[in-house]
Amino acid sequence: MKAYINPAVFRLTILSILLLIIGSGCSSTRGLKKDQVIVRKITIKGIDKEFAETAVNYVDKEQQPNNWLNLQFYYTFSKNGKRNFGEAPSILDSNLVEYSRFQIEKYIQNRGYLKAKVKDSIVVKKQRAELVFTAQEGPMFRIRKVTDSIADKNIKNLYNANRNKISHISPGSRFDTDSLAHDRDELYALMKRNGYFDFYRQYVSFDYDSTFNNSVVDVKMIIDNPAGKKEHPVYTINNTLITISRSSGRTSGKADTLQVDSQFRFVDFSGRFKPRVVKDYTFQRKGDLYNIDNQTLTTTRLSELNVFRNVPNPTYVKLADSSNRLNTQIDIVPLKKMSDRVEGEVLFSGGRFGYNIGNTFTNRNLFKQAAILQVKLNWSILFDNGHSIQNQELRAGVNLVYPRILTPFGFPLLGKFGVPHTTFSSNYSLFFQKDLVRRESFINSITYDFFETGRKQHTITPISIEFSRGVLDPAARDTLIKQNRLAYVKLIGRTTFTTGSQYTFQYNALELNSYKNFTYFRGSLDIGGNFLSLASSVFNAPRDADNERKIFGYAFSQYAKTELDLRIYKTLGGERQFVFRINPGIGIPYGNSNQLIFEKNFYTGGANDIRAWLPRTLGPGQFNRGTYYGTDTTNRTRLKYLDQFGEIKIIGNAEYRYTLANNFWGAKLKGAVFIDAGNVWRLGKKTENPGGEFRFDNLLQSTAVGIGTGLRFDLGFFIFRLDAAFKFKDPQFNGSDQWVLIKHFGELFKSGEFKEAYLKANSTGTDGHGKILGDSYNFMQLNFGIGLPF
């Protein structure tokens, strides 16, 4: 059986599907009966611009114009509603139009235009209706005076102390019922944070008088006492019962029962947990005032441990005496202890085809302490144009993650803003590149991560020990030496190790799956070899032929590397979003090293940065393989899969995301249009990469640009992604020849003079029939993957 798919047939299939979607009936009325009219447009007049866009949302959902693509899916695949596919047409209903008019009028009045009136009209042409809502807003009412009537003196004092922080109501501001509702909710939350367990929103009400002639309103806030009481009771926390059921949810059979201390009693029907697991992340302590924030914090942190399936809000029982104390019960259902997950991605480019598959086994509760053991296996492979293996990599890793900071000395829990972790990690990688090199790397590390605030996350790796070994193919080694490409020989064909430390800071990672306006930042610093350098100097370690000191018989690496990832997310309404990303990085060898080790260099291309190029095939800079090898087809053939790397990386992406269909075979179908730009560069001029050095005066000339579009199949718990990316500007060429998509658009899906010249310049010889063999030029790159690219 073939291990590849013909990419030409695959591209034709994708294009055929797109054409089917686009051409599946252009009419929006083709499925209607003669007496039916479809709503295609809504127009709202006479409303302040501040509220006009939101007012559209008050039109009944069944009278909202359909998304055109959703409607076509419905007509084509739903069989008149028998299948849940697409979106049924919005049929005009005069009763719903009247209801919408009333809702819009009420909305405007609630924004402070108390005398507002709205009229509606319907314009119909060829079974298509436009709904027109015309408003007469009248004067805007403003607040003249704010007073309150609070019977409980303690609550009055608490409110006065916090009024400036929580209130949106003030003299001179617009009278807005949303502000009244906001103040009610904020006051309710304030009470719940300060021991008022029995306080309800219904105790808060507002009276307002708008009978004046000059468009002003007097507002009075009233907080009533419970019936028959002079004040609201304040409650404190007493004892806590923690019950853990079996993973099935049952609480039958024998249970591990333990009185932990004067507050906590622990009952575990699963027999799988130690009390500390839950106690550490229960933030309600005996004698504390009842605080709804601590309640929410407890359920959130217990859920974040990723060992429990269901962590509902605690339940409270008042003691029978008059002490106003609350006994707390937390009932938890654990996840299954073991799980296994398979995932992968596929890519196509010209005649090349590759895939990446992985398997992750998880034990969620090692040592009964919610420690998570993960064993990961990953295999990636890329076939060349002849459908033989170009390169492949096998990775295996073991991670043990504790939900706390483990150190030889005391350390605070740091659980207020997120669960901290200590990760013990061991990873092995075996990489094979055809006719070139076989590399192994072994990395062991200890990492701590914790949250400073809800948005600021720190990750510290105090110790990382890395060992790597490369074995060059003898013929490839001889070829590289003859070409004076000694840097490559040293980079991929030597044994080295180092010890290092890393630090990473993330900001706003919690917002990455939202549609808000926000900025995400990730910065990392990686420093290695300094401790070994000090040790080698102290013990006067021997040097090798390259004048590098050796420890345990191997040269060690010394370097500093940093990388930044800055993204700006801008919402455009609904699930439409624009994302801009800049991702620079630089690595500098020093001391005992004159170049970075293989694993520390930067590479680009692939599904998550510049998508029009295959991984590790772009750059560095303006390096051109065809020009470099000239007519030397033998060496070009032997070294055709040599990775392109650099010590400097600059990547920029801009992507517009939008929804195509809300129901596409049970998933949301989303689209994206994107542009990627950037490259990798060498530090200084290198004989093995002419034109590959970084220079500010050549930055734009040596930058690659790709454009494309993609589909995302959003299943809620994960996203399937298909991106089609096209080379727009290729830095391996010069001048106007770089704008390959514009200059050679006619050869996008067929051969011509440009592709023939490129194949000849990158020839690796001829076959038995005299046909030129070698790298063909591919404008289009298809990428399959799981999750968003950034």
mmCIF file of N, CA and C in Angstrom, residues 408-447:
data_model
loop_
_atom_site.group_PDB
_atom_site.id
_atom_site.type_symbol
_atom_site.label_atom_id
_atom_site.label_comp_id
_atom_site.label_asym_id
_atom_site.label_seq_id
_atom_site.Cartn_x
_atom_site.Cartn_y
_atom_site.Cartn_z
ATOM 1 N N PRO A 408 13.585 21.895 48.382
ATOM 2 C CA PRO A 408 14.152 21.436 49.655
ATOM 3 C C PRO A 408 13.802 22.344 50.817
ATOM 4 N N PHE A 409 13.375 23.569 50.530
ATOM 5 C CA PHE A 409 13.027 24.517 51.578
ATOM 6 C C PHE A 409 11.550 24.896 51.453
ATOM 7 N N GLY A 410 11.035 25.512 52.484
ATOM 8 C CA GLY A 410 9.628 25.879 52.503
ATOM 9 C C GLY A 410 9.280 26.864 51.399
ATOM 10 N N PHE A 411 8.080 26.698 50.820
ATOM 11 C CA PHE A 411 7.655 27.582 49.736
ATOM 12 C C PHE A 411 6.149 27.775 49.851
ATOM 13 N N PRO A 412 5.647 29.006 49.733
ATOM 14 C CA PRO A 412 4.197 29.226 49.846
ATOM 15 C C PRO A 412 3.446 28.530 48.716
ATOM 16 N N LEU A 413 2.159 28.284 48.950
ATOM 17 C CA LEU A 413 1.367 27.517 47.991
ATOM 18 C C LEU A 413 1.196 28.216 46.657
ATOM 19 N N LEU A 414 1.035 29.533 46.643
ATOM 20 C CA LEU A 414 0.879 30.315 45.403
ATOM 21 C C LEU A 414 -0.305 29.833 44.574
ATOM 22 N N GLY A 415 -1.408 29.489 45.232
ATOM 23 C CA GLY A 415 -2.544 28.957 44.494
ATOM 24 C C GLY A 415 -3.672 29.938 44.268
ATOM 25 N N LYS A 416 -3.501 31.180 44.663
ATOM 26 C CA LYS A 416 -4.611 32.128 44.561
ATOM 27 C C LYS A 416 -5.008 32.392 43.125
ATOM 28 N N PHE A 417 -4.021 32.499 42.229
ATOM 29 C CA PHE A 417 -4.328 32.878 40.849
ATOM 30 C C PHE A 417 -4.222 31.708 39.860
ATOM 31 N N GLY A 418 -3.788 30.561 40.318
ATOM 32 C CA GLY A 418 -3.677 29.401 39.452
ATOM 33 C C GLY A 418 -2.897 28.306 40.165
ATOM 34 N N VAL A 419 -3.091 27.075 39.717
ATOM 35 C CA VAL A 419 -2.400 25.954 40.346
ATOM 36 C C VAL A 419 -0.928 25.974 39.933
ATOM 37 N N PRO A 420 0.010 26.047 40.899
ATOM 38 C CA PRO A 420 1.432 25.972 40.545
ATOM 39 C C PRO A 420 1.819 24.522 40.252
ATOM 40 N N HIS A 421 2.906 24.332 39.514
ATOM 41 C CA HIS A 421 3.339 22.981 39.149
ATOM 42 C C HIS A 421 4.843 22.842 39.278
ATOM 43 N N THR A 422 5.254 21.635 39.630
ATOM 44 C CA THR A 422 6.649 21.213 39.524
ATOM 45 C C THR A 422 6.691 20.061 38.533
ATOM 46 N N THR A 423 7.492 20.202 37.485
ATOM 47 C CA THR A 423 7.537 19.199 36.428
ATOM 48 C C THR A 423 8.926 18.597 36.326
ATOM 49 N N PHE A 424 8.983 17.273 36.469
ATOM 50 C CA PHE A 424 10.210 16.526 36.216
ATOM 51 C C PHE A 424 10.083 15.930 34.819
ATOM 52 N N SER A 425 11.021 16.266 33.960
ATOM 53 C CA SER A 425 10.875 15.912 32.549
ATOM 54 C C SER A 425 12.121 15.209 32.034
ATOM 55 N N SER A 426 11.888 14.194 31.210
ATOM 56 C CA SER A 426 12.977 13.492 30.542
ATOM 57 C C SER A 426 12.522 13.180 29.114
ATOM 58 N N ASN A 427 13.289 13.656 28.119
ATOM 59 C CA ASN A 427 12.884 13.520 26.721
ATOM 60 C C ASN A 427 14.046 13.019 25.864
ATOM 61 N N TYR A 428 13.701 12.103 24.961
ATOM 62 C CA TYR A 428 14.692 11.539 24.037
ATOM 63 C C TYR A 428 14.210 11.761 22.608
ATOM 64 N N SER A 429 15.137 12.126 21.724
ATOM 65 C CA SER A 429 14.806 12.348 20.320
ATOM 66 C C SER A 429 15.837 11.662 19.432
ATOM 67 N N LEU A 430 15.335 10.964 18.412
ATOM 68 C CA LEU A 430 16.195 10.332 17.405
ATOM 69 C C LEU A 430 15.771 10.859 16.046
ATOM 70 N N PHE A 431 16.673 11.561 15.373
ATOM 71 C CA PHE A 431 16.360 12.231 14.114
ATOM 72 C C PHE A 431 17.236 11.658 13.006
ATOM 73 N N PHE A 432 16.600 11.291 11.888
ATOM 74 C CA PHE A 432 17.330 10.723 10.747
ATOM 75 C C PHE A 432 17.035 11.554 9.503
ATOM 76 N N GLN A 433 18.078 11.969 8.797
ATOM 77 C CA GLN A 433 17.945 12.705 7.552
ATOM 78 C C GLN A 433 18.676 11.936 6.455
ATOM 79 N N LYS A 434 17.951 11.654 5.411
ATOM 80 C CA LYS A 434 18.431 10.754 4.355
ATOM 81 C C LYS A 434 19.799 11.180 3.813
ATOM 82 N N ASP A 435 20.732 10.234 3.775
ATOM 83 C CA ASP A 435 22.074 10.426 3.215
ATOM 84 C C ASP A 435 22.836 11.566 3.877
ATOM 85 N N LEU A 436 22.453 11.918 5.108
ATOM 86 C CA LEU A 436 23.115 13.057 5.731
ATOM 87 C C LEU A 436 23.526 12.791 7.174
ATOM 88 N N VAL A 437 22.582 12.569 8.057
ATOM 89 C CA VAL A 437 22.936 12.529 9.476
ATOM 90 C C VAL A 437 21.922 11.723 10.283
ATOM 91 N N ARG A 438 22.426 11.183 11.372
ATOM 92 C CA ARG A 438 21.587 10.552 12.395
ATOM 93 C C ARG A 438 21.919 11.241 13.709
ATOM 94 N N ARG A 439 20.909 11.863 14.344
ATOM 95 C CA ARG A 439 21.163 12.639 15.554
ATOM 96 C C ARG A 439 20.314 12.120 16.705
ATOM 97 N N GLU A 440 20.908 12.154 17.886
ATOM 98 C CA GLU A 440 20.212 11.805 19.103
ATOM 99 C C GLU A 440 20.353 12.961 20.092
ATOM 100 N N SER A 441 19.315 13.181 20.874
ATOM 101 C CA SER A 441 19.417 14.161 21.954
ATOM 102 C C SER A 441 18.651 13.643 23.162
ATOM 103 N N PHE A 442 19.165 13.969 24.327
ATOM 104 C CA PHE A 442 18.588 13.502 25.589
ATOM 105 C C PHE A 442 18.576 14.693 26.541
ATOM 106 N N ILE A 443 17.384 15.082 26.988
ATOM 107 C CA ILE A 443 17.228 16.284 27.808
ATOM 108 C C ILE A 443 16.496 15.938 29.098
ATOM 109 N N ASN A 444 17.051 16.356 30.229
ATOM 110 C CA ASN A 444 16.427 16.164 31.530
ATOM 111 C C ASN A 444 16.335 17.517 32.231
ATOM 112 N N SER A 445 15.194 17.778 32.854
ATOM 113 C CA SER A 445 15.020 19.092 33.472
ATOM 114 C C SER A 445 14.024 19.047 34.623
ATOM 115 N N ILE A 446 14.100 20.069 35.465
ATOM 116 C CA ILE A 446 13.119 20.331 36.511
ATOM 117 C C ILE A 446 12.573 21.735 36.266
ATOM 118 N N THR A 447 11.249 21.874 36.235
ATOM 119 C CA THR A 447 10.637 23.155 35.898
ATOM 120 C C THR A 447 9.560 23.500 36.913
#
